[in-house]
Coordinates of C-alpha atoms and ligand atoms in Angstrom, one line a residue:
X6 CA -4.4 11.9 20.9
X7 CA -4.7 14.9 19.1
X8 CA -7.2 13.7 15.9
X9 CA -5.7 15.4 13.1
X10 CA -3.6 12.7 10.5
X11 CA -1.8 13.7 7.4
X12 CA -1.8 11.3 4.7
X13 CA 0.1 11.7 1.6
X14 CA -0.8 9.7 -1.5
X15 CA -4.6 9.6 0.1
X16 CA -6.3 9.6 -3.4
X17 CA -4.4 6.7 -4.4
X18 CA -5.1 3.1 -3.3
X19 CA -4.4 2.2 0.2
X20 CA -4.1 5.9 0.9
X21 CA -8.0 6.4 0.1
X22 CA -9.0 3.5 2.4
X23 CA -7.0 4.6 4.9
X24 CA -8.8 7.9 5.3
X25 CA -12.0 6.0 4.8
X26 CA -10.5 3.7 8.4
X27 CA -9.1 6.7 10.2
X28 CA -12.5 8.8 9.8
X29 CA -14.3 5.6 11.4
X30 CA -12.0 5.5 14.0
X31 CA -12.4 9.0 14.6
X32 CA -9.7 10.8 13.2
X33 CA -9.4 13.6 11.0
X34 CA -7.3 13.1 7.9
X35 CA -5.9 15.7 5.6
X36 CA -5.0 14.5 1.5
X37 CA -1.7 15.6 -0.5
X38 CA -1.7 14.1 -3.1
X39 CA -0.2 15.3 -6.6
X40 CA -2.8 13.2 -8.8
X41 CA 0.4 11.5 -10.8
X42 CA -1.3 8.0 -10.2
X43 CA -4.6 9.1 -8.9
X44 CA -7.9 10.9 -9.8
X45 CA -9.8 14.0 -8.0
X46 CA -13.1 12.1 -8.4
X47 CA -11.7 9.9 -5.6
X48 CA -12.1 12.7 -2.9
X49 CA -15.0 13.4 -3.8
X50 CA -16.4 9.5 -3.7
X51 CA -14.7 9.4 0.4
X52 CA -16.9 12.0 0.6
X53 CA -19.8 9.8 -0.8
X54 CA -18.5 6.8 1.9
X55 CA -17.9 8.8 4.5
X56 CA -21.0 11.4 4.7
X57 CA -17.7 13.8 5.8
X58 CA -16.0 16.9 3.6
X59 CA -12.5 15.9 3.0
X60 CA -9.8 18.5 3.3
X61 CA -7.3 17.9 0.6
X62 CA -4.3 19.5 -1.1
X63 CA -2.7 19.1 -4.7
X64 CA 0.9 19.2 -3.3
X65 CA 3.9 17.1 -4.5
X66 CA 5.7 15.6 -1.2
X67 CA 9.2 16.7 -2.7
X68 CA 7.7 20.4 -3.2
X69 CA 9.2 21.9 0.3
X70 CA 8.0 25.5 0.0
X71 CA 4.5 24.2 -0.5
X72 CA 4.4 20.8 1.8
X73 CA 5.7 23.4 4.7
X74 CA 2.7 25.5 3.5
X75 CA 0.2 23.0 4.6
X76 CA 2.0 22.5 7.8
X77 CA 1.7 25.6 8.6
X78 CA -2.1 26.3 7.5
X79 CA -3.3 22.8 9.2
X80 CA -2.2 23.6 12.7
X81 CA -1.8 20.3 15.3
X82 CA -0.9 17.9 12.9
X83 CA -0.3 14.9 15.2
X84 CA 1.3 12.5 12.4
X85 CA 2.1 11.7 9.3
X86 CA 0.9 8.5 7.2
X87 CA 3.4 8.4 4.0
X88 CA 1.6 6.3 1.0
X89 CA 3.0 8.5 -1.6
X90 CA 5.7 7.1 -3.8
X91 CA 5.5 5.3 -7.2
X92 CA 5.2 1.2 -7.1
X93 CA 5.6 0.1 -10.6
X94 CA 9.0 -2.7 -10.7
X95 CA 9.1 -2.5 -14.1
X96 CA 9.2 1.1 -14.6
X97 CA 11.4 1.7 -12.1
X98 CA 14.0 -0.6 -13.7
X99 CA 13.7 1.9 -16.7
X100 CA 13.5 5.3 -15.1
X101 CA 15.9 4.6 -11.5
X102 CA 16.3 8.4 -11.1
X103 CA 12.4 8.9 -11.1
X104 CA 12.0 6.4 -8.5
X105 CA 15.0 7.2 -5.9
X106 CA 13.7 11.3 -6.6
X107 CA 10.0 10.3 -6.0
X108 CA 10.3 7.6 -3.2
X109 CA 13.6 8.6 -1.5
X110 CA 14.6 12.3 -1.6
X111 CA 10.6 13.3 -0.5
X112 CA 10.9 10.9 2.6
X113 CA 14.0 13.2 3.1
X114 CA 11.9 16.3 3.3
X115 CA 8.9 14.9 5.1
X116 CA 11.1 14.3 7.3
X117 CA 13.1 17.7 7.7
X118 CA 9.4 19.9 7.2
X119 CA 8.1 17.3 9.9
X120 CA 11.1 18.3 12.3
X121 CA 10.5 22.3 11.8
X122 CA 6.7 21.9 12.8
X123 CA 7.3 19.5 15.8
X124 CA 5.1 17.0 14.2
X125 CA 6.4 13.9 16.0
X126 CA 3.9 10.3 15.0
X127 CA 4.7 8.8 11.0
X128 CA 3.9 5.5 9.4
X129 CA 5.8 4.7 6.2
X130 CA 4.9 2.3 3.5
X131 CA 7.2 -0.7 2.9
X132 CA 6.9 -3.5 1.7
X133 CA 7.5 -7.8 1.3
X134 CA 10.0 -7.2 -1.5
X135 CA 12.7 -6.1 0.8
X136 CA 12.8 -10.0 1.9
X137 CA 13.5 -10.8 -1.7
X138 CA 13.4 -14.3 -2.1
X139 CA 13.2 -15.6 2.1
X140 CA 15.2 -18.7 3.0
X141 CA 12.4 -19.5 5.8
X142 CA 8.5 -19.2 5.4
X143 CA 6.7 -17.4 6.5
X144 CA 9.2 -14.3 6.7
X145 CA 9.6 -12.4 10.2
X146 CA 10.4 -8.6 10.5
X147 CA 13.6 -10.1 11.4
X148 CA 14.4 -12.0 8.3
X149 CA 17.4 -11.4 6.2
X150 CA 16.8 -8.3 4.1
X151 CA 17.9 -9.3 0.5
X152 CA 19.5 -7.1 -2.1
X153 CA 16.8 -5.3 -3.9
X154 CA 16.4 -6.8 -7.5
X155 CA 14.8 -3.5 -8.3
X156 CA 15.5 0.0 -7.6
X157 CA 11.4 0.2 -6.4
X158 CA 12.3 -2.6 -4.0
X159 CA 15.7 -0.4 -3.2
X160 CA 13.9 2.8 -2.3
X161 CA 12.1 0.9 0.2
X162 CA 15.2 -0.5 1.7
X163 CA 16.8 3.1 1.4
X164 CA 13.8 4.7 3.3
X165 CA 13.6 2.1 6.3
X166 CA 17.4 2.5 6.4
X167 CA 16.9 6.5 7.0
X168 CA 14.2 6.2 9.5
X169 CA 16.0 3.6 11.6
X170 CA 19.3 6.4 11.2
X171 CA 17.2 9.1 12.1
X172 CA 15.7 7.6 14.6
X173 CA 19.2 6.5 16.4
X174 CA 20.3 10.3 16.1
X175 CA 17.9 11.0 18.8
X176 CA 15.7 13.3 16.4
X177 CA 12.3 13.8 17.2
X178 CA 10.4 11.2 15.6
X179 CA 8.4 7.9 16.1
X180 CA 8.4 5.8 13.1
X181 CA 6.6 2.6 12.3
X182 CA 7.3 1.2 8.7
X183 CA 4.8 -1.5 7.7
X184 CA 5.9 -4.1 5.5
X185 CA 3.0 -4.4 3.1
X186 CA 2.2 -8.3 1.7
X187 CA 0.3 -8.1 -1.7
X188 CA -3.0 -6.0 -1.1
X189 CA -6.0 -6.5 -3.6
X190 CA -9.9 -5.7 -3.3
X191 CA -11.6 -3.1 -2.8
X192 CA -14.0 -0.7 -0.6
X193 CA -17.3 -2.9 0.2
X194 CA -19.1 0.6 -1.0
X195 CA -17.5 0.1 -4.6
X196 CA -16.8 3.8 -5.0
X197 CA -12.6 3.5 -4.2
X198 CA -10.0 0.6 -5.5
X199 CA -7.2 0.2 -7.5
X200 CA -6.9 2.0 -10.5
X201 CA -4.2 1.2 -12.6
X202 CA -3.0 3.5 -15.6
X203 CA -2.7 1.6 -18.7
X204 CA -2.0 -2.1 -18.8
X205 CA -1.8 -3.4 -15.1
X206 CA 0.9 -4.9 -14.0
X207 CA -0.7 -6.5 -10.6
X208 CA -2.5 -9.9 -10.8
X209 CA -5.8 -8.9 -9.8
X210 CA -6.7 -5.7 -11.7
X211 CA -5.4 -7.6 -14.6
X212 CA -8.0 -11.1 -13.6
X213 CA -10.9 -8.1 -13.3
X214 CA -9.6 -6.2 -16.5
X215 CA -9.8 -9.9 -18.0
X216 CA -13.2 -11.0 -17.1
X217 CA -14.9 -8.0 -18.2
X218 CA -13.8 -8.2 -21.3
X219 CA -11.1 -5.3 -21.8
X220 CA -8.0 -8.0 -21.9
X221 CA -8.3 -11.1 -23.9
X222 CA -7.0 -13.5 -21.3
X223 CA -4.9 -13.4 -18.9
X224 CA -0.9 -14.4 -18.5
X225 CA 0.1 -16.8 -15.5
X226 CA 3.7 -16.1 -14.9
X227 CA 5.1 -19.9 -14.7
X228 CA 3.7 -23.2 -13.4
X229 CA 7.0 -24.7 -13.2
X230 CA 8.2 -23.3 -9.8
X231 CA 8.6 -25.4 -7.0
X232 CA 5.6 -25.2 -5.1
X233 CA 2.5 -27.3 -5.5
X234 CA 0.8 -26.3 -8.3
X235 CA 3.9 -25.1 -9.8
X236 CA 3.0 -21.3 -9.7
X237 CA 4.0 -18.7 -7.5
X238 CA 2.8 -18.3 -3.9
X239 CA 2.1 -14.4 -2.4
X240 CA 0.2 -13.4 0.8
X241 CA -2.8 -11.5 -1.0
X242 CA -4.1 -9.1 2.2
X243 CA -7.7 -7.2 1.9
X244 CA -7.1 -3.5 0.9
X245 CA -9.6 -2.7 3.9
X246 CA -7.4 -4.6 6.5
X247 CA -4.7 -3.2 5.4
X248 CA -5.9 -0.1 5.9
X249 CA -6.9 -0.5 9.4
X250 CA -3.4 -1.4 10.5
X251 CA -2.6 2.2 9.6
X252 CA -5.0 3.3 12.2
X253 CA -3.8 0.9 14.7
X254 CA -0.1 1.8 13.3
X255 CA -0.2 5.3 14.1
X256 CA -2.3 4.9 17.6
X257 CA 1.1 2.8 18.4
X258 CA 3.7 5.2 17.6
X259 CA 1.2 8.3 19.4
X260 CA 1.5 6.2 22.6
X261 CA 5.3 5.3 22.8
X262 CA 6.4 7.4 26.0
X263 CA 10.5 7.6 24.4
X264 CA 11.2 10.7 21.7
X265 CA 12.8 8.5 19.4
X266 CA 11.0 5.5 18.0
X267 CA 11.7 3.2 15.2
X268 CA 9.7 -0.3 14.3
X269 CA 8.7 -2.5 11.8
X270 CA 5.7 -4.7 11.3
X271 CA 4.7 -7.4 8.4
X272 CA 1.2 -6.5 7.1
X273 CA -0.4 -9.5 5.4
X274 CA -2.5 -12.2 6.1
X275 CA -0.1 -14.9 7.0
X276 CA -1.4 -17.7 4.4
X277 CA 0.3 -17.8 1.0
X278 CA -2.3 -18.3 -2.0
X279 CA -0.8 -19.5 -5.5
X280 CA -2.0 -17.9 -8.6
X281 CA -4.2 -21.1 -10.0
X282 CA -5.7 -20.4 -6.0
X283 CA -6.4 -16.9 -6.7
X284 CA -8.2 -17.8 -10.7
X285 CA -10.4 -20.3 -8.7
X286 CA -11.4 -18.4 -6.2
X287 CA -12.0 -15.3 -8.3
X288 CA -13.8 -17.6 -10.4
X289 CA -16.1 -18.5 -7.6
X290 CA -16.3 -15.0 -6.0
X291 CA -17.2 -13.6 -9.7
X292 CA -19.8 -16.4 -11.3
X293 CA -17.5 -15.8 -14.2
X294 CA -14.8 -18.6 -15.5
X295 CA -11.4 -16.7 -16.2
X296 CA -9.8 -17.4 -20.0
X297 CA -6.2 -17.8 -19.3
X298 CA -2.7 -19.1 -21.0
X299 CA 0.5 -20.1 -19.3
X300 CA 3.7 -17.8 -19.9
X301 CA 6.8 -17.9 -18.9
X302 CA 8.3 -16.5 -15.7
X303 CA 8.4 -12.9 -15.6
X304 CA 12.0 -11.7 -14.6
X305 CA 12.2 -10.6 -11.0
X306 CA 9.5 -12.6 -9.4
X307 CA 10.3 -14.7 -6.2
X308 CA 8.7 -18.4 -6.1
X309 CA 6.6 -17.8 -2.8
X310 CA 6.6 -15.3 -0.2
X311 CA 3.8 -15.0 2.9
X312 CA 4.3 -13.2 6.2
X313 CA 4.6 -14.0 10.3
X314 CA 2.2 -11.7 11.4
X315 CA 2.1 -12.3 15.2
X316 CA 4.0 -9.4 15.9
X317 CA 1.2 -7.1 14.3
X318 CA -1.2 -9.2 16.4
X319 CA 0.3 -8.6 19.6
X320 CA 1.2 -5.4 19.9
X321 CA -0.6 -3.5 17.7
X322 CA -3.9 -5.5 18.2
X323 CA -4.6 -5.5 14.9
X324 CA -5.9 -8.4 12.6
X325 CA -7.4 -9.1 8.8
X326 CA -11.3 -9.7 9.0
X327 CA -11.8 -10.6 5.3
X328 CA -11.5 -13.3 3.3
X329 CA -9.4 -13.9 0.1
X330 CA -13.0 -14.5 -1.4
X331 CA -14.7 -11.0 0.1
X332 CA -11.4 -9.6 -1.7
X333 CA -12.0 -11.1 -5.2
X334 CA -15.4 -10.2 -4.9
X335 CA -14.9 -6.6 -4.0
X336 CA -12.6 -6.1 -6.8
X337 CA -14.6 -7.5 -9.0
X338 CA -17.5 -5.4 -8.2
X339 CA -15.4 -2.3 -8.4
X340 CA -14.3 -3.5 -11.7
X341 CA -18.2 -3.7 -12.7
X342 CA -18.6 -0.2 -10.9
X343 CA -16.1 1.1 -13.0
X344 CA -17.9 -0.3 -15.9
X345 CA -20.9 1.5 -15.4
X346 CA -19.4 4.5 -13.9
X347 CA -18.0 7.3 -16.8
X348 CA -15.4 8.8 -14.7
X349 CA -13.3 9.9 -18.0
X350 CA -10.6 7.6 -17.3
Ligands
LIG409 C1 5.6 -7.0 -6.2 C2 6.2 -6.9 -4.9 C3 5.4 -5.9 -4.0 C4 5.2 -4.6 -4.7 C5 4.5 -4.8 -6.0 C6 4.4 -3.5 -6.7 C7 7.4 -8.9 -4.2 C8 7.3 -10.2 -3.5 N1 6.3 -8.2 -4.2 O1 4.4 -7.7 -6.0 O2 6.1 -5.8 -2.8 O3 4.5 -3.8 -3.9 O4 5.3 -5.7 -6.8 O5 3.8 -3.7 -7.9 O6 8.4 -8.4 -4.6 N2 1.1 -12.6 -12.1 C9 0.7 -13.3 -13.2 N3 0.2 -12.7 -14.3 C10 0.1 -11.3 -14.4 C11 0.4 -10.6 -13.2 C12 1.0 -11.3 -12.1 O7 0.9 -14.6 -13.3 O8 -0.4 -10.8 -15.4 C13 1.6 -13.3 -10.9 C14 3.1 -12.9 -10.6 O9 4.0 -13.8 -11.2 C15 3.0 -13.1 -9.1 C16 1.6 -12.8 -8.7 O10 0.8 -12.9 -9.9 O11 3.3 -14.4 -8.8 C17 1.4 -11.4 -8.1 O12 2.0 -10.5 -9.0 P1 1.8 -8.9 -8.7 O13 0.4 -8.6 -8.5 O14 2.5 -8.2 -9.9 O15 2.6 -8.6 -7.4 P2 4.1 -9.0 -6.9 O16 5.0 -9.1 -8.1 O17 4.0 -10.1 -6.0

């Protein structure tokens, strides 16, 4: 397959250790990325990891004129890996209009500037949340699909609804959307991870924030749910792993023989950990012992969700290789990294 892979939002978190996967494997990726949630010094750190220059452009994926500009100035494009969109539940709650612009309408026109430049392979960013809270465990692509309790979960039901539509009107496209579980850690290397403007909202940045020192202590959402140790379950997935599936993803879609292609595969591990799990086991990945208090709930959260992964297994041949202990301890040393590290952020 022709080796040249756009990937939008490829300074931000999974985006970055995607290209960092789809270099090893070969391929050559191309960055848009607007920096809204991201930082330059990113690029140039791939470029530390990866020994390779890194084409990138500042482009906003809802900026036509421009995105067609880079179709047309990267020749043989051979797909499309869509990680830009905003992710925060909260904030979308807040500012719905900013998240159905951001997330929905610029799926819209990757989609149409895709379609003028015959560039046929995409994988799109989804997510657990469309299963909401699942009456079986673990969840199958199959599963109900819940209302959205958020308009950030809603975009990602919006977006998988157009694909599968403009898949079925014969366009030109073969879409994969992967159904993300919760991804932590970071790149062994230390020199890419999550990076979180302001407060986090995610457990683990906030457990690494924590045990450096810049939060006082950390809040666990509830231990009265009904599971065992009364807090919430999630399927916590390396960010590397994660990554790879993207490589894997967009090998799959290249080789489907039809025009039009739509699937969907869960991305996680397929073992759910509960937050006191994940404070022990960062505790024993770190050396350090985690000050934390008990809250309670935080509105919107589901009491346990973990994926089937078998499908992703079989046919895309893909499967996780770390640990939920090599993922504490990688975001714990980027945490450290970033300590040490003045990046002016
Ligand atoms: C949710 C979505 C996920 C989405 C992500 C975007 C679900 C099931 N998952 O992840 O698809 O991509 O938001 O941000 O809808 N917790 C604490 N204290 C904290 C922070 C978190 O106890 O300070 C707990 C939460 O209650 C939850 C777990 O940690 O049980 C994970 O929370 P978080 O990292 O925010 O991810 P989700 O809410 O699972």
């Amino acid at each position: 397959m022709d080796n040249r892979i756009l990937v939008t939002g490829g300074a931000g978190f999974i985006g970055s250790h995607t290209v960092v996967e789809l270099i090893e494997a070969g391929f050559e990726p191309i960055i848009i990325d607007n920096f809204s949630n991201s930082y330059p010094f990113i690029i140039s750190n791939l470029e530390k990891i990866t020994g390779k220059k890194i084409k990138y452009y500042e482009v906003d994926c809802n900026d036509q004129p421009a995105l067609e500009k880079v179709f047309e100035k990267e020749e043989n494009i051979n797909g499309v890996i869509h990680f830009a969109a905003f992710k925060a539940v909260g904030e979308s709650v807040e500012q719905p209009l900013k998240y159905y612009r951001n997330n929905v309408a610029s799926v819209i026109t990757l989609l149409e500037v895709m379609a003028k430049y015959n560039v046929e392979n995409l994988v799109f960013s989804s997510s657990c949340t469309v299963y909401g809270e699942p009456d079986e465990l673990p969840v199958m692509e199959d599963s109900l699909v819940k209302l959205a309790n958020s308009p950030y979960g809603n975009t990602k039901q919006v977006c998988e609804e157009i694909l599968k539509d403009y898949v079925s009107s014969n366009a030109l496209l073969k879409a994969i959307a992967l159904r993300y579980f919760n991804p932590i850690g970071a790149h062994p290397s230390s020199l890419i991870g999550e990076l979180p403007i302001g407060k986090p909202n995610n457990l683990i940045p906030f457990i690494t924030q924590t045990a450096i020192g810049i939060r006082s202590e950390l809040t666990v959402f509830g231990d009265n749910y009904e599971t065992p140790d009364g807090s919430c379950i999630r399927d916590y997935i390396h960010v590397v792993d994660l990554a790879k599936a993207h490589v894997k993803a967009i090998i799959y879609a290249n080789k489907q023989e039809t025009r039009s292609f739509y699937d969907i595969f869960n991305v996680g591990t397929g073992q759910g950990n509960s937050v006191f799990e994940i404070i022990k086991a960062f505790n024993e990945a770190s050396g350090t012992t985690l000050n934390y208090k008990i809250g309670p709930k935080r509105d919107g959260d589901v009491t346990q969700v973990y994926g089937d992964v078998s499908k992703s297994l079989k046919l895309l041949e893909w499967k996780t290789e770390k640990s939920l202990l090599d993922s504490l301890r990688d975001a714990w040393n980027w945490q450290k990294h970033l300590e040490k590290q003045n990046y002016g952020i």
